[in-house]
Coordinates of C-alpha atoms and ligand atoms in Angstrom, one line a residue:
M255 CA 32.3 -25.5 17.7
A256 CA 32.7 -28.0 14.9
L257 CA 30.9 -27.1 11.8
A258 CA 28.7 -30.2 11.8
S259 CA 27.4 -29.7 15.3
W260 CA 26.8 -26.0 14.5
A261 CA 24.7 -27.0 11.5
A262 CA 22.8 -29.6 13.5
M263 CA 21.9 -27.0 16.1
G264 CA 21.0 -24.5 13.5
G265 CA 22.8 -21.2 12.7
I266 CA 22.9 -18.2 15.0
D267 CA 23.2 -14.9 13.4
E268 CA 23.3 -11.4 14.7
T269 CA 22.1 -8.1 13.4
E270 CA 20.8 -4.8 14.7
V271 CA 17.3 -4.8 13.2
A272 CA 15.4 -8.0 12.1
I273 CA 12.8 -7.0 9.5
V274 CA 10.0 -9.5 9.0
G275 CA 8.5 -9.1 5.5
A276 CA 9.9 -8.0 2.1
G277 CA 6.9 -5.8 1.0
P278 CA 7.1 -2.1 0.5
A279 CA 7.3 -1.3 4.3
G280 CA 10.1 -3.8 5.0
L281 CA 12.2 -3.1 2.0
V282 CA 12.0 0.7 2.3
L283 CA 12.9 0.4 5.9
A284 CA 15.9 -1.8 5.0
H285 CA 17.1 1.0 2.6
L286 CA 16.5 3.8 5.1
L287 CA 18.5 1.9 7.8
A288 CA 21.3 1.1 5.4
A289 CA 21.5 4.8 4.6
R290 CA 22.1 5.3 8.3
D291 CA 24.7 2.5 8.5
I292 CA 22.4 0.4 10.7
D293 CA 22.7 -3.3 10.0
C294 CA 19.5 -5.3 9.2
V295 CA 18.3 -8.6 7.8
V296 CA 15.0 -9.0 6.0
L297 CA 13.2 -12.3 6.5
E298 CA 10.6 -13.1 3.9
Q299 CA 8.4 -16.2 3.9
R300 CA 7.9 -16.3 0.1
D301 CA 10.4 -16.8 -2.7
R302 CA 11.8 -13.8 -4.6
A303 CA 9.8 -14.5 -7.8
Y304 CA 6.5 -14.6 -5.9
V305 CA 7.0 -11.2 -4.2
E306 CA 8.3 -9.6 -7.4
H307 CA 5.1 -10.7 -9.3
R308 CA 2.3 -10.1 -6.8
V309 CA 0.0 -7.6 -8.6
R310 CA -1.3 -5.0 -6.2
A311 CA -1.3 -1.2 -5.9
G312 CA -0.1 1.1 -8.6
V313 CA -0.3 4.8 -7.6
L314 CA 2.7 6.4 -6.0
E315 CA 2.1 9.6 -4.1
H316 CA 4.4 12.6 -4.6
P317 CA 6.3 12.1 -1.2
T318 CA 6.8 8.4 -2.0
V319 CA 8.4 9.3 -5.3
E320 CA 10.6 12.0 -3.7
L321 CA 11.8 9.5 -1.1
L322 CA 12.7 6.8 -3.6
R323 CA 14.5 9.5 -5.6
E324 CA 16.5 10.7 -2.5
L325 CA 17.5 7.1 -1.8
G326 CA 18.7 6.7 -5.4
L327 CA 16.1 4.1 -6.1
A328 CA 14.0 5.9 -8.7
E329 CA 16.1 5.3 -11.9
R330 CA 13.7 2.9 -13.5
L331 CA 10.7 4.6 -12.0
E332 CA 11.7 7.9 -13.6
R333 CA 12.1 6.0 -17.0
E334 CA 9.0 3.8 -16.9
G335 CA 6.6 5.4 -14.4
L336 CA 3.7 7.3 -15.9
A337 CA 3.4 10.8 -14.4
H338 CA -0.2 11.9 -14.1
R339 CA -1.2 15.4 -13.5
G340 CA -4.8 14.6 -12.3
I341 CA -7.7 12.2 -12.2
Q342 CA -11.2 12.2 -13.6
L343 CA -14.4 11.6 -11.6
A344 CA -17.2 10.3 -13.8
V345 CA -20.7 11.0 -12.4
D346 CA -23.8 9.9 -14.4
G347 CA -21.5 9.3 -17.4
I348 CA -20.0 12.8 -17.4
R349 CA -16.3 13.3 -16.7
H350 CA -15.0 16.0 -14.4
R351 CA -11.2 16.6 -14.1
I352 CA -9.4 17.2 -10.8
D353 CA -6.1 18.8 -11.9
F354 CA -3.6 18.0 -9.2
V355 CA -0.8 20.1 -10.7
E356 CA -3.0 23.2 -11.0
L357 CA -4.5 22.7 -7.5
T358 CA -1.4 21.6 -5.6
G359 CA 1.7 22.0 -7.8
R360 CA 2.3 18.3 -7.4
S361 CA 1.4 15.1 -9.4
I362 CA 1.2 11.3 -8.9
T363 CA 3.1 8.5 -10.7
L364 CA 1.7 5.2 -11.9
Y365 CA 4.2 2.4 -11.3
G366 CA 3.2 -1.1 -10.2
Q367 CA 3.9 -2.1 -6.6
Q368 CA 5.7 -5.2 -7.8
E369 CA 8.0 -3.0 -9.9
V370 CA 8.8 -0.9 -6.7
V371 CA 9.5 -4.2 -4.9
K372 CA 11.7 -5.5 -7.7
D373 CA 13.8 -2.2 -7.7
L374 CA 14.1 -2.2 -3.9
I375 CA 15.2 -5.9 -3.8
A376 CA 17.7 -5.5 -6.6
A377 CA 19.3 -2.4 -5.1
R378 CA 19.4 -3.9 -1.6
L379 CA 21.1 -7.1 -2.8
A380 CA 23.5 -5.1 -5.0
G381 CA 24.5 -3.1 -2.0
G382 CA 25.4 -6.2 0.0
G383 CA 22.1 -6.2 2.0
Q384 CA 20.7 -9.5 3.3
I385 CA 17.3 -10.7 2.4
V386 CA 16.4 -14.3 3.3
F387 CA 13.7 -15.5 1.0
E388 CA 11.6 -18.6 2.0
A389 CA 12.2 -17.9 5.7
L390 CA 9.6 -20.2 7.3
D391 CA 7.9 -20.3 10.7
V392 CA 9.3 -16.9 11.6
A393 CA 8.8 -16.4 15.4
P394 CA 10.0 -13.3 17.2
T395 CA 10.6 -13.9 20.9
A396 CA 12.0 -11.9 23.9
I397 CA 10.6 -8.7 22.4
D398 CA 10.2 -7.3 25.9
T399 CA 13.9 -7.4 26.4
D400 CA 16.7 -5.4 24.8
R401 CA 18.0 -8.6 23.1
P402 CA 15.0 -9.9 21.0
V403 CA 15.5 -13.1 19.0
V404 CA 13.8 -14.2 15.8
Q405 CA 13.6 -17.9 15.2
Y406 CA 12.9 -19.3 11.7
R407 CA 13.6 -22.2 9.4
H408 CA 15.5 -21.9 6.1
D409 CA 16.5 -24.7 3.8
G410 CA 15.3 -27.1 6.4
V411 CA 17.6 -25.7 9.1
A412 CA 16.4 -24.0 12.2
R413 CA 18.0 -20.6 12.5
T414 CA 18.2 -17.9 15.2
L415 CA 18.6 -14.2 14.5
R416 CA 19.6 -12.1 17.5
C417 CA 18.9 -8.4 17.2
R418 CA 18.1 -5.2 19.1
I419 CA 14.8 -4.3 17.3
V420 CA 12.3 -6.4 15.4
A421 CA 10.4 -4.5 12.7
G422 CA 7.1 -6.3 11.9
C423 CA 6.4 -5.5 8.2
D424 CA 4.7 -8.8 7.4
G425 CA 1.3 -7.5 6.2
S426 CA -2.2 -8.2 7.3
Y427 CA -1.8 -11.9 7.8
G428 CA 1.6 -11.8 9.4
V429 CA 2.8 -13.0 12.8
C430 CA 4.1 -9.7 14.2
G431 CA 0.9 -7.7 14.7
P432 CA -0.7 -10.2 17.1
L433 CA 2.4 -10.1 19.3
V434 CA 1.4 -6.6 20.3
A435 CA -0.3 -8.0 23.4
D436 CA -2.4 -5.1 24.4
R437 CA -3.5 -3.9 21.0
T438 CA -6.9 -2.7 20.2
V439 CA -8.3 -3.0 16.6
T440 CA -10.8 -0.5 15.3
E441 CA -12.3 -1.6 12.1
H442 CA -15.0 -1.3 9.4
T443 CA -16.0 -3.6 6.7
Y444 CA -17.6 -2.3 3.5
P445 CA -20.5 -4.3 1.9
F446 CA -18.6 -4.8 -1.4
A447 CA -15.3 -5.9 -2.9
W448 CA -13.3 -5.1 -6.0
L449 CA -12.7 -7.4 -9.0
G450 CA -9.4 -6.2 -10.4
V451 CA -8.0 -7.2 -13.8
L452 CA -4.8 -6.5 -15.7
A453 CA -5.2 -6.5 -19.4
E454 CA -2.9 -6.3 -22.4
A455 CA -4.6 -3.3 -23.8
A456 CA -3.1 0.1 -24.5
P457 CA -4.4 2.8 -22.2
T458 CA -6.3 5.5 -24.1
Q459 CA -5.5 8.4 -21.9
D460 CA -3.0 9.4 -19.2
E461 CA -5.5 10.0 -16.3
L462 CA -7.4 7.5 -14.1
V463 CA -11.2 7.5 -14.2
Y464 CA -13.1 6.9 -10.9
A465 CA -16.7 6.2 -12.1
S466 CA -19.8 6.4 -9.9
H467 CA -22.5 4.5 -11.6
D468 CA -26.0 3.2 -10.7
R469 CA -24.7 -0.4 -11.3
G470 CA -21.7 0.2 -9.1
F471 CA -18.2 1.8 -9.0
A472 CA -15.6 1.2 -11.7
L473 CA -12.0 2.4 -11.9
Y474 CA -9.8 2.8 -15.0
S475 CA -6.1 2.7 -14.4
M476 CA -3.0 1.6 -16.1
R477 CA 0.5 0.2 -15.6
S478 CA 2.4 0.9 -18.9
P479 CA 1.8 2.1 -22.4
T480 CA 0.5 -1.4 -23.2
V481 CA -1.1 -2.6 -20.0
T482 CA -4.4 -1.4 -18.5
R483 CA -5.6 -2.0 -14.9
L484 CA -9.3 -2.0 -14.3
Y485 CA -11.6 -2.5 -11.3
L486 CA -15.3 -3.2 -10.8
Q487 CA -17.3 -3.0 -7.6
V488 CA -18.7 -6.5 -6.9
A489 CA -20.5 -8.3 -4.1
P490 CA -18.3 -9.0 -1.0
D491 CA -18.7 -12.8 -1.6
E492 CA -18.3 -12.6 -5.4
Q493 CA -16.8 -15.6 -7.1
L494 CA -14.2 -15.0 -9.9
A495 CA -15.7 -17.9 -11.9
A496 CA -18.9 -15.8 -12.3
W497 CA -17.0 -13.3 -14.4
S498 CA -16.1 -14.3 -18.0
D499 CA -13.9 -11.9 -19.9
D500 CA -16.9 -10.8 -22.0
R501 CA -18.9 -10.0 -18.9
I502 CA -16.0 -8.0 -17.4
W503 CA -15.6 -5.9 -20.6
D504 CA -19.3 -5.4 -21.0
E505 CA -19.7 -4.2 -17.4
L506 CA -16.7 -1.9 -17.7
A507 CA -18.1 -0.4 -20.9
T508 CA -21.4 0.2 -19.1
R509 CA -20.0 1.8 -16.0
L510 CA -17.1 3.9 -17.5
P511 CA -18.1 7.2 -19.3
V512 CA -17.9 6.0 -22.9
G513 CA -20.7 8.3 -23.9
D514 CA -18.6 11.3 -22.8
G515 CA -15.7 10.6 -25.2
F516 CA -13.8 8.1 -23.0
R517 CA -12.4 5.2 -25.0
L518 CA -11.9 1.7 -23.6
N519 CA -9.4 -0.6 -25.4
T520 CA -9.9 -4.3 -24.7
G521 CA -7.4 -7.1 -24.8
P522 CA -6.3 -10.4 -23.2
I523 CA -6.8 -10.4 -19.4
I524 CA -3.5 -11.5 -17.9
D525 CA -4.2 -11.3 -14.1
R526 CA -7.5 -11.2 -12.1
G527 CA -8.4 -11.2 -8.4
I528 CA -10.9 -10.1 -5.8
T529 CA -9.9 -7.7 -3.0
A530 CA -12.1 -7.2 0.1
M531 CA -12.8 -3.6 1.1
H532 CA -11.9 -3.1 4.7
S533 CA -10.6 -0.4 7.1
S534 CA -8.7 -1.3 10.3
V535 CA -6.3 0.3 12.7
A536 CA -4.5 -1.7 15.4
T537 CA -2.9 0.3 18.1
P538 CA -0.4 0.6 19.7
M539 CA 2.0 -0.2 16.9
R540 CA 4.8 -1.2 19.3
H541 CA 5.4 -3.8 22.0
G542 CA 8.8 -3.4 23.7
N543 CA 11.3 -3.7 20.9
L544 CA 8.9 -5.0 18.3
L545 CA 7.5 -2.2 16.1
V546 CA 4.9 -2.9 13.5
A547 CA 4.5 -1.1 10.1
G548 CA 2.2 -1.0 7.1
D549 CA -0.6 -3.5 6.6
A550 CA 0.6 -5.4 9.7
A551 CA -0.9 -2.5 11.6
H552 CA -3.6 -1.0 9.4
I553 CA -5.6 -1.6 6.3
V554 CA -7.3 1.0 4.1
P555 CA -9.9 0.4 1.5
A556 CA -8.3 0.6 -1.9
T557 CA -10.3 3.5 -3.3
G558 CA -7.8 6.2 -2.3
A559 CA -4.8 4.2 -3.6
K560 CA -3.1 4.7 -0.2
G561 CA -2.1 1.2 1.2
M562 CA 1.4 1.0 -0.2
N563 CA 2.1 4.8 0.3
L564 CA 1.0 4.5 4.0
A565 CA 3.2 1.5 4.5
I566 CA 6.2 3.5 3.2
A567 CA 5.3 6.5 5.4
D568 CA 5.4 4.3 8.5
A569 CA 8.9 3.0 7.4
T570 CA 10.2 6.6 7.4
V571 CA 9.1 7.2 11.0
L572 CA 10.3 3.8 12.0
A573 CA 13.8 4.4 10.6
A574 CA 14.0 7.7 12.4
V575 CA 13.1 6.3 15.8
I576 CA 15.3 3.3 15.4
D577 CA 18.2 5.6 14.5
D578 CA 17.5 7.7 17.7
A579 CA 17.4 4.5 19.8
L580 CA 20.4 2.7 18.4
R581 CA 22.7 5.5 17.3
G582 CA 21.4 8.5 19.3
G583 CA 21.3 6.6 22.6
R584 CA 17.6 7.6 23.1
P585 CA 15.6 4.4 23.2
E586 CA 12.8 6.3 24.9
H587 CA 12.1 7.8 21.4
L588 CA 10.6 4.4 20.4
A589 CA 7.5 5.6 22.3
D590 CA 7.1 8.4 19.6
Y591 CA 6.5 5.8 16.9
T592 CA 2.8 5.0 17.4
P593 CA 1.5 8.5 17.9
T594 CA 3.5 9.9 15.1
C595 CA 2.3 7.2 12.6
L596 CA -1.3 7.4 13.8
R597 CA -1.8 11.0 12.7
R598 CA -1.1 10.0 9.1
V599 CA -2.9 6.7 9.5
W600 CA -6.2 8.3 10.5
R601 CA -5.9 11.1 8.0
T602 CA -5.5 8.4 5.4
Q603 CA -8.3 6.3 6.8
H604 CA -10.5 9.4 6.6
F605 CA -9.6 10.1 3.0
S606 CA -9.9 6.5 1.9
H607 CA -13.3 6.1 3.6
R608 CA -14.5 9.4 2.0
M609 CA -13.4 8.3 -1.5
T610 CA -15.0 4.8 -0.9
T611 CA -18.4 6.1 0.4
M612 CA -18.5 8.9 -2.2
L613 CA -18.1 6.6 -5.2
H614 CA -19.6 3.2 -4.5
R615 CA -23.1 2.0 -4.8
F616 CA -24.8 1.1 -1.4
D617 CA -27.9 -0.9 -2.1
D618 CA -29.8 0.0 1.0
D619 CA -30.2 3.6 1.3
A620 CA -31.8 6.3 -0.9
F621 CA -30.8 9.1 1.5
R622 CA -27.2 8.1 1.4
R623 CA -27.4 8.0 -2.5
Q624 CA -28.6 11.6 -2.5
L625 CA -25.8 12.7 -0.1
Q626 CA -23.3 10.9 -2.3
R627 CA -24.5 12.8 -5.4
T628 CA -24.3 16.1 -3.4
E629 CA -20.7 15.3 -2.3
L630 CA -19.7 14.6 -5.9
E631 CA -21.4 17.8 -7.0
I632 CA -19.4 19.8 -4.4
V633 CA -16.1 18.2 -5.2
T634 CA -16.6 18.7 -9.0
S635 CA -17.7 22.3 -8.7
S636 CA -15.9 23.8 -5.8
V637 CA -12.2 24.7 -6.2
A638 CA -11.8 24.5 -2.4
A639 CA -13.3 21.0 -2.2
A640 CA -11.3 19.8 -5.2
T641 CA -8.1 21.2 -3.7
D642 CA -8.7 19.3 -0.4
L643 CA -9.2 16.1 -2.4
A644 CA -6.1 16.8 -4.5
E645 CA -3.9 17.5 -1.5
H646 CA -4.8 14.2 0.1
Y647 CA -4.5 12.3 -3.2
V648 CA -1.0 13.5 -4.1
G649 CA 0.0 12.8 -0.5
L650 CA 0.6 14.8 2.7
P651 CA 4.3 15.4 3.4
F652 CA 6.0 12.7 5.5
A653 CA 6.2 13.6 9.2
T654 CA 9.5 15.4 10.0
L655 CA 11.2 14.7 13.3
A656 CA 10.1 18.1 14.5
E657 CA 6.5 17.1 14.0
R658 CA 6.6 14.1 16.2
A659 CA 3.5 13.7 18.4
T660 CA 5.4 13.8 21.8
Ligands
FAD828 P1 2.9 -6.4 2.2 O1 3.1 -5.8 0.9 O2 1.7 -7.3 2.4 O3 4.2 -7.2 2.6 C1 4.3 -8.1 3.6 C2 5.3 -9.1 3.3 O4 5.5 -9.9 4.5 C3 4.9 -10.0 2.2 O5 6.0 -10.1 1.2 C4 4.6 -11.3 2.9 O6 4.9 -12.4 2.0 C5 5.6 -11.3 4.1 N1 5.1 -12.1 5.2 C6 3.9 -12.3 5.6 N2 3.9 -13.1 6.7 C7 5.2 -13.4 7.0 C8 5.8 -14.2 7.9 N3 5.1 -14.8 8.9 N4 7.1 -14.3 7.9 C9 7.9 -13.7 6.9 N5 7.3 -12.9 5.9 C10 6.0 -12.8 6.0 N6 -3.5 -0.9 -2.3 C11 -3.8 0.1 -3.1 O7 -3.5 1.2 -2.8 N7 -4.3 -0.2 -4.3 C12 -4.6 -1.5 -4.7 O8 -5.1 -1.7 -5.8 C13 -4.4 -2.5 -3.9 N8 -4.6 -3.8 -4.2 C14 -4.4 -4.8 -3.3 C15 -4.6 -6.1 -3.6 C16 -4.4 -7.1 -2.7 C17 -4.7 -8.6 -3.1 C18 -3.8 -6.8 -1.5 C19 -3.6 -7.9 -0.4 C20 -3.5 -5.5 -1.1 C21 -3.8 -4.5 -2.1 N9 -3.5 -3.1 -1.8 C22 -3.8 -2.2 -2.6 C23 -2.8 -2.7 -0.5 C24 -1.3 -2.6 -0.7 O9 -0.8 -3.5 -1.7 C25 -0.7 -2.8 0.7 O10 -1.2 -1.8 1.5 C26 0.8 -2.9 0.7 O11 1.3 -4.1 0.1 C27 1.3 -2.8 2.1 O12 2.7 -3.1 2.2 P2 3.3 -3.8 3.4 O13 4.8 -3.8 3.1 O14 2.8 -3.3 4.7 O15 2.7 -5.3 3.3
DHB829 C1 -5.1 1.7 -8.6 C2 -5.5 1.2 -7.4 C3 -6.3 2.0 -6.7 O1 -6.8 1.5 -5.5 C4 -6.6 3.3 -7.0 O2 -7.4 4.1 -6.2 C5 -6.1 3.8 -8.2 C6 -5.3 3.0 -9.0 C7 -4.2 0.9 -9.5 O3 -4.0 -0.3 -9.1 O4 -3.8 1.3 -10.5

């Protein structure tokens, strides 16, 4: 066909796996498939700068770091990530340490999600991988057949990507989740949100502080030796405009345990946003040859720092079942995907819900407040309870093939 008429019709490309979304789930999946010599194309609706600068999560579980290391993607993370051996829980202004290394032998790493995304994109492109940024109107079709097609527009041209599998890694507002025709969504909304800020202020210690306070929850975190990340529990319909810089710093100083020797450095606020607190699980995570991963299938409230880690855990299962289907000649193993993921998903929902309800202020209920205080007392005084929290916080091992729920 003449080039002109080809362009007029739009291009037709072919790959084995079409991945929708260049977030942590989609990019890790692309690397895992490349490591298995499975061809894939990532279609991302935003431009590269946007996805590389979107401020979100920051805590990497131990298994996430190990995976990135195994994939040869942890060079900058090893250099710039901040290894933390534990966290602190502040109750009534008094700090209690949970020492992960002592309790589990493992630690966590602070490294911004956008830094992970930058590293994954750079390595994928350097390895000859294909990521189409600004892929608009992405529409997977024929997902019930063994030859799915993804249509989209790029640079004003309609394009068609033929594939064997579509991986829906397009987050909570993506197009792939709703294509799982028979999915059921189980969800819970919390009566508060988080105001998160990034500040040019040197962290004063190398452990996070989760503070339960009568005025509401606060979290002290960090991104680098010069940048602090802070969160405040606010009303679910809170307006950013209501929070001047002074009000933010005053409220943080009130809720964080400054009376117990904790120091808070202030500085210019360089990013701010409000995040809803929500739990949801959509199941099944597969429809025919469309398999959905990460936020496209489930949301956890941020308190346990699990969203990104869970998205990456899904990608490890997805890569394994795709490998079985495309290379091992066992397409029936795609049926293992949902049950295998769901075990970790619900463990993570449980942990995130527990951290959220243990630490936030609920206005309505004196009975609940007493139970919260008791739970905090248990977790800060019992080694068994602290170990349970620590094991979940540092991250359960990724499911091995042998552990599949078949
Ligand atoms: P995403 O990171 O959302 O990636 C999906 C990608 O798909 C995006 O790049 C998006 O642009 C793209 N996309 C969407 N629709 C389409 C389409 N139609 N076509 C093509 N591409 C598409 N977790 C924590 O643990 N701690 C936190 O502090 C925290 N803060 C958060 C703040 C915000 C504002 C949000 C939204 C989430 C936050 N999370 C946090 C959750 C965590 O960041 C997510 O769980 C994680 O990003 C999930 O990764 P993912 O790859 O599944 O989805
Ligand atoms: C961060 C976010 C979390 O949700 C959390 O529990 C701990 C730290 C962070 O952004 O640094």
